PDB file of C-alpha atoms in Angstrom:
ATOM      1  CA  UNK A 296       0.403  13.851  -4.387  1.00 69.00           C
ATOM      2  CA  UNK A 297       1.660  13.562  -7.673  1.00 62.00           C
ATOM      3  CA  UNK A 298       4.244  16.614  -6.567  1.00 58.00           C
ATOM      4  CA  UNK A 299       4.920  14.591  -3.317  1.00 65.00           C
ATOM      5  CA  UNK A 300       6.003  11.867  -5.224  1.00 62.00           C
ATOM      6  CA  UNK A 301       8.154  13.709  -8.482  1.00 61.00           C
ATOM      7  CA  UNK A 302      10.053  15.634  -5.462  1.00 62.00           C
ATOM      8  CA  UNK A 303      14.010  14.245  -5.211  1.00 61.00           C
ATOM      9  CA  UNK A 304      13.744  15.711  -2.021  1.00 63.00           C
ATOM     10  CA  UNK A 305      11.082  13.458  -0.062  1.00 65.00           C
ATOM     11  CA  UNK A 306      11.977   9.809  -1.519  1.00 76.00           C
ATOM     12  CA  UNK A 307      13.254   8.569   1.559  1.00 83.00           C
ATOM     13  CA  UNK A 308      12.093   6.134   4.365  1.00 86.00           C
ATOM     14  CA  UNK A 309      10.903   9.430   6.901  1.00 87.00           C
ATOM     15  CA  UNK A 310       8.550  11.167   4.372  1.00 89.00           C
ATOM     16  CA  UNK A 311       7.243   7.869   3.807  1.00 91.00           C
ATOM     17  CA  UNK A 312       6.383   6.468   6.713  1.00 92.00           C
ATOM     18  CA  UNK A 313       4.835  10.225   7.449  1.00 91.00           C
ATOM     19  CA  UNK A 314       2.985  10.768   4.365  1.00 92.00           C
ATOM     20  CA  UNK A 315       1.385   7.155   5.137  1.00 94.00           C
ATOM     21  CA  UNK A 316       0.111   7.796   8.381  1.00 96.00           C
ATOM     22  CA  UNK A 317      -1.048  11.530   7.414  1.00 95.00           C
ATOM     23  CA  UNK A 318      -3.242   9.943   4.845  1.00 96.00           C
ATOM     24  CA  UNK A 319      -4.088   6.857   6.752  1.00 97.00           C
ATOM     25  CA  UNK A 320      -5.438   9.251   9.957  1.00 96.00           C
ATOM     26  CA  UNK A 321      -6.928  11.393   7.213  1.00 95.00           C
ATOM     27  CA  UNK A 322      -9.543   8.959   5.596  1.00 96.00           C
ATOM     28  CA  UNK A 323      -9.738   6.512   8.802  1.00 96.00           C
ATOM     29  CA  UNK A 324     -10.860   9.864  11.727  1.00 93.00           C
ATOM     30  CA  UNK A 325     -13.320  11.066   9.102  1.00 89.00           C
ATOM     31  CA  UNK A 326     -14.996   7.645   9.291  1.00 85.00           C
ATOM     32  CA  UNK A 327     -14.638   7.181  13.219  1.00 87.00           C
ATOM     33  CA  UNK A 328     -11.498   4.793  13.073  1.00 95.00           C
ATOM     34  CA  UNK A 329      -9.284   3.606  14.916  1.00 97.00           C
ATOM     35  CA  UNK A 330      -5.962   3.878  13.924  1.00 97.00           C
ATOM     36  CA  UNK A 331      -2.512   1.917  15.205  1.00 97.00           C
ATOM     37  CA  UNK A 332       0.518   2.666  13.090  1.00 97.00           C
ATOM     38  CA  UNK A 333       3.826   1.261  14.451  1.00 95.00           C
ATOM     39  CA  UNK A 334       6.800   1.567  12.099  1.00 91.00           C
ATOM     40  CA  UNK A 335       9.014  -1.228  13.674  1.00 82.00           C
ATOM     41  CA  UNK A 336      12.707  -0.945  12.825  1.00 68.00           C
ATOM     42  CA  UNK A 337      12.609   2.052  10.063  1.00 67.00           C
ATOM     43  CA  UNK A 338      16.227   3.111   8.399  1.00 69.00           C
ATOM     44  CA  UNK A 339      15.170   7.161   8.586  1.00 70.00           C
ATOM     45  CA  UNK A 340      17.464   8.078   5.887  1.00 76.00           C
ATOM     46  CA  UNK A 341      16.708   5.115   3.748  1.00 84.00           C
ATOM     47  CA  UNK A 342      16.945   6.698   0.132  1.00 87.00           C
ATOM     48  CA  UNK A 343      13.589   5.212  -1.690  1.00 87.00           C
ATOM     49  CA  UNK A 344      13.742   5.516  -6.368  1.00 87.00           C
ATOM     50  CA  UNK A 345      10.526   7.343  -7.695  1.00 85.00           C
ATOM     51  CA  UNK A 346       9.002   4.098  -8.743  1.00 87.00           C
ATOM     52  CA  UNK A 347       9.351   1.914  -5.382  1.00 90.00           C
ATOM     53  CA  UNK A 348       7.762   5.232  -3.622  1.00 89.00           C
ATOM     54  CA  UNK A 349       4.827   5.975  -5.729  1.00 90.00           C
ATOM     55  CA  UNK A 350       3.765   1.904  -6.030  1.00 93.00           C
ATOM     56  CA  UNK A 351       4.264   1.510  -1.873  1.00 94.00           C
ATOM     57  CA  UNK A 352       2.197   4.489  -1.716  1.00 94.00           C
ATOM     58  CA  UNK A 353      -1.036   4.145  -3.826  1.00 94.00           C
ATOM     59  CA  UNK A 354      -0.522  -0.332  -2.675  1.00 96.00           C
ATOM     60  CA  UNK A 355      -1.118   1.800   1.238  1.00 97.00           C
ATOM     61  CA  UNK A 356      -4.047   4.706  -0.255  1.00 96.00           C
ATOM     62  CA  UNK A 357      -6.051   1.140  -2.248  1.00 95.00           C
ATOM     63  CA  UNK A 358      -5.597  -0.508   0.748  1.00 96.00           C
ATOM     64  CA  UNK A 359      -6.639   2.128   3.309  1.00 97.00           C
ATOM     65  CA  UNK A 360      -9.995   3.352   1.242  1.00 95.00           C
ATOM     66  CA  UNK A 361     -11.263  -0.480   1.289  1.00 93.00           C
ATOM     67  CA  UNK A 362     -11.471  -0.330   4.699  1.00 95.00           C
ATOM     68  CA  UNK A 363     -13.060   2.696   4.957  1.00 95.00           C
ATOM     69  CA  UNK A 364     -15.552   1.700   2.446  1.00 93.00           C
ATOM     70  CA  UNK A 365     -15.951  -1.660   2.630  1.00 91.00           C
ATOM     71  CA  UNK A 366     -14.597  -3.644   6.382  1.00 93.00           C
ATOM     72  CA  UNK A 367     -17.339  -1.284   8.974  1.00 94.00           C
ATOM     73  CA  UNK A 368     -14.673  -1.818  11.037  1.00 96.00           C
ATOM     74  CA  UNK A 369     -13.635   0.103  14.443  1.00 96.00           C
ATOM     75  CA  UNK A 370     -10.539  -0.242  14.174  1.00 97.00           C
ATOM     76  CA  UNK A 371      -7.113  -0.075  11.616  1.00 98.00           C
ATOM     77  CA  UNK A 372      -3.126  -0.988  11.872  1.00 98.00           C
ATOM     78  CA  UNK A 373      -0.732  -0.988  10.340  1.00 98.00           C
ATOM     79  CA  UNK A 374       2.325  -2.021  10.334  1.00 97.00           C
ATOM     80  CA  UNK A 375       6.019  -1.664   8.719  1.00 95.00           C
ATOM     81  CA  UNK A 376       8.920  -2.732   8.844  1.00 93.00           C
ATOM     82  CA  UNK A 377      12.046  -1.283   7.136  1.00 88.00           C
ATOM     83  CA  UNK A 378      15.258  -4.161   7.526  1.00 81.00           C
ATOM     84  CA  UNK A 379      17.105  -6.739   6.083  1.00 77.00           C
ATOM     85  CA  UNK A 380      17.226  -4.854   1.749  1.00 85.00           C
ATOM     86  CA  UNK A 381      13.349  -4.762   1.578  1.00 90.00           C
ATOM     87  CA  UNK A 382       9.536  -3.070   3.086  1.00 93.00           C
ATOM     88  CA  UNK A 383       7.190  -4.920   5.009  1.00 95.00           C
ATOM     89  CA  UNK A 384       3.956  -3.244   5.538  1.00 97.00           C
ATOM     90  CA  UNK A 385       1.059  -5.073   6.901  1.00 98.00           C
ATOM     91  CA  UNK A 386      -2.554  -3.671   7.514  1.00 98.00           C
ATOM     92  CA  UNK A 387      -5.030  -5.477   9.200  1.00 98.00           C
ATOM     93  CA  UNK A 388      -9.024  -3.973   9.567  1.00 97.00           C
ATOM     94  CA  UNK A 389     -11.646  -5.501  12.459  1.00 96.00           C
ATOM     95  CA  UNK A 390     -14.731  -5.687   9.922  1.00 95.00           C
ATOM     96  CA  UNK A 391     -16.708  -7.722   8.159  1.00 94.00           C
ATOM     97  CA  UNK A 392     -14.330  -9.551   5.796  1.00 91.00           C
ATOM     98  CA  UNK A 393     -15.344 -11.152   3.274  1.00 86.00           C
ATOM     99  CA  UNK A 394     -15.388 -14.271   1.936  1.00 81.00           C
ATOM    100  CA  UNK A 395     -11.738 -15.130  -0.262  1.00 75.00           C
ATOM    101  CA  UNK A 396     -12.997 -18.297  -2.726  1.00 74.00           C
ATOM    102  CA  UNK A 397     -15.990 -15.707  -3.570  1.00 71.00           C
ATOM    103  CA  UNK A 398     -14.239 -12.482  -4.121  1.00 65.00           C
ATOM    104  CA  UNK A 399     -14.151 -11.190  -7.988  1.00 63.00           C
ATOM    105  CA  UNK A 400     -10.235  -9.250  -7.217  1.00 62.00           C
ATOM    106  CA  UNK A 401     -12.262  -5.666  -8.661  1.00 68.00           C
ATOM    107  CA  UNK A 402     -10.078  -3.601 -10.098  1.00 76.00           C
ATOM    108  CA  UNK A 403      -8.424  -2.419  -6.995  1.00 81.00           C
ATOM    109  CA  UNK A 404      -6.755  -5.380  -5.778  1.00 84.00           C
ATOM    110  CA  UNK A 405      -6.012  -6.142  -9.490  1.00 87.00           C
ATOM    111  CA  UNK A 406      -4.089  -2.610  -9.582  1.00 91.00           C
ATOM    112  CA  UNK A 407      -2.210  -3.244  -6.147  1.00 93.00           C
ATOM    113  CA  UNK A 408      -1.164  -7.467  -7.294  1.00 92.00           C
ATOM    114  CA  UNK A 409       0.093  -5.068 -10.584  1.00 92.00           C
ATOM    115  CA  UNK A 410       2.257  -2.277  -8.501  1.00 94.00           C
ATOM    116  CA  UNK A 411       3.691  -5.312  -5.747  1.00 94.00           C
ATOM    117  CA  UNK A 412       4.587  -7.378  -9.336  1.00 93.00           C
ATOM    118  CA  UNK A 413       6.221  -4.564 -10.612  1.00 93.00           C
ATOM    119  CA  UNK A 414       7.867  -4.312  -7.121  1.00 93.00           C
ATOM    120  CA  UNK A 415       8.799  -7.475  -7.960  1.00 93.00           C
ATOM    121  CA  UNK A 416       7.392  -7.129  -4.528  1.00 94.00           C
ATOM    122  CA  UNK A 417       4.539 -10.072  -2.981  1.00 95.00           C
ATOM    123  CA  UNK A 418       1.211  -8.966  -2.349  1.00 95.00           C
ATOM    124  CA  UNK A 419      -1.002 -10.799  -0.121  1.00 95.00           C
ATOM    125  CA  UNK A 420      -4.235 -10.859   1.631  1.00 93.00           C
ATOM    126  CA  UNK A 421      -6.221 -13.181   4.191  1.00 94.00           C
ATOM    127  CA  UNK A 422      -9.898 -12.436   5.423  1.00 92.00           C
ATOM    128  CA  UNK A 423     -12.324 -15.019   6.382  1.00 90.00           C
ATOM    129  CA  UNK A 424     -16.607 -13.190   6.800  1.00 92.00           C
ATOM    130  CA  UNK A 425     -17.093 -11.608  10.633  1.00 92.00           C
ATOM    131  CA  UNK A 426     -13.202 -12.012  10.855  1.00 93.00           C
ATOM    132  CA  UNK A 427     -11.668  -9.142   9.342  1.00 95.00           C
ATOM    133  CA  UNK A 428      -8.767  -8.649   6.949  1.00 95.00           C
ATOM    134  CA  UNK A 429      -5.781  -8.142   6.779  1.00 96.00           C
ATOM    135  CA  UNK A 430      -3.406  -7.318   4.016  1.00 97.00           C
ATOM    136  CA  UNK A 431       0.763  -7.834   3.485  1.00 97.00           C
ATOM    137  CA  UNK A 432       3.075  -7.091   1.255  1.00 97.00           C
ATOM    138  CA  UNK A 433       6.528  -7.255   1.125  1.00 96.00           C
ATOM    139  CA  UNK A 434       9.027  -6.286  -2.065  1.00 94.00           C
ATOM    140  CA  UNK A 435      12.342  -5.331  -1.532  1.00 93.00           C
ATOM    141  CA  UNK A 436      13.737  -1.500  -1.889  1.00 86.00           C
ATOM    142  CA  UNK A 437      16.329  -3.189  -5.002  1.00 79.00           C
ATOM    143  CA  UNK A 438      13.519  -3.975  -7.268  1.00 62.00           C
ATOM    144  CA  UNK A 439      13.836  -5.431 -10.718  1.00 57.00           C
ATOM    145  CA  UNK A 440      13.166  -2.468 -13.462  1.00 54.00           C
ATOM    146  CA  UNK A 441       9.913  -4.369 -14.659  1.00 55.00           C
ATOM    147  CA  UNK A 442       9.904  -5.261 -18.685  1.00 53.00           C
ATOM    148  CA  UNK A 443       8.420  -2.672 -20.934  1.00 48.00           C
ATOM    149  CA  UNK A 444       5.050  -5.471 -21.932  1.00 50.00           C
ATOM    150  CA  UNK A 445       4.188  -5.471 -17.977  1.00 53.00           C
ATOM    151  CA  UNK A 446       4.672  -1.739 -17.549  1.00 51.00           C
ATOM    152  CA  UNK A 447       2.189  -1.765 -20.871  1.00 56.00           C
ATOM    153  CA  UNK A 448      -0.407  -4.535 -19.053  1.00 57.00           C
ATOM    154  CA  UNK A 449       0.033  -2.083 -15.736  1.00 55.00           C
ATOM    155  CA  UNK A 450      -1.006   1.269 -17.105  1.00 54.00           C
ATOM    156  CA  UNK A 451      -3.980  -0.669 -19.202  1.00 57.00           C
ATOM    157  CA  UNK A 452      -5.331  -1.725 -15.542  1.00 53.00           C
ATOM    158  CA  UNK A 453      -4.651   1.935 -14.643  1.00 50.00           C
ATOM    159  CA  UNK A 454      -6.410   3.316 -16.700  1.00 52.00           C
ATOM    160  CA  UNK A 455      -9.701   0.530 -17.195  1.00 50.00           C
ATOM    161  CA  UNK A 456      -9.954   1.425 -13.130  1.00 47.00           C
ATOM    162  CA  UNK A 457      -9.877   4.878 -13.640  1.00 46.00           C
ATOM    163  CA  UNK A 458     -12.215   5.301 -15.985  1.00 46.00           C
ATOM    164  CA  UNK A 459     -14.867   2.887 -14.263  1.00 40.00           C
TER     165      UNK A 459
END
């Protein structure tokens, strides 16, 4: 992942989508979970910044891992739409869901929210017991540069999540 993330030859939408599809397929097929992967209106030649690529990919990985480990789902649907200057990523599972009012927002969810914020994007979750979970990420391709104070806070969260 580190070598891929820093390789400038891989800073395009097509490579990001390919890597996401491969990761989801590898993780979900190990648990016999069906994957439905749709990339809609994707400008495959679009260049992406290393930060954009890395943060979006890590949000994606966290969400897929959560579905595989916690949701007891039978299928996961991934929809990626890149147009109008932004990326929309939606991941939905048909698992057991959870009561969002009683959610404690573990380190994974905090990390995902921080990453989305660093890119100037929005991250939304919807879940109900027995009705699965969905996550939507909207992030502009031209994201703002996060102030150093936000980056420092993000690093602290990532370190805490890694060691917990």
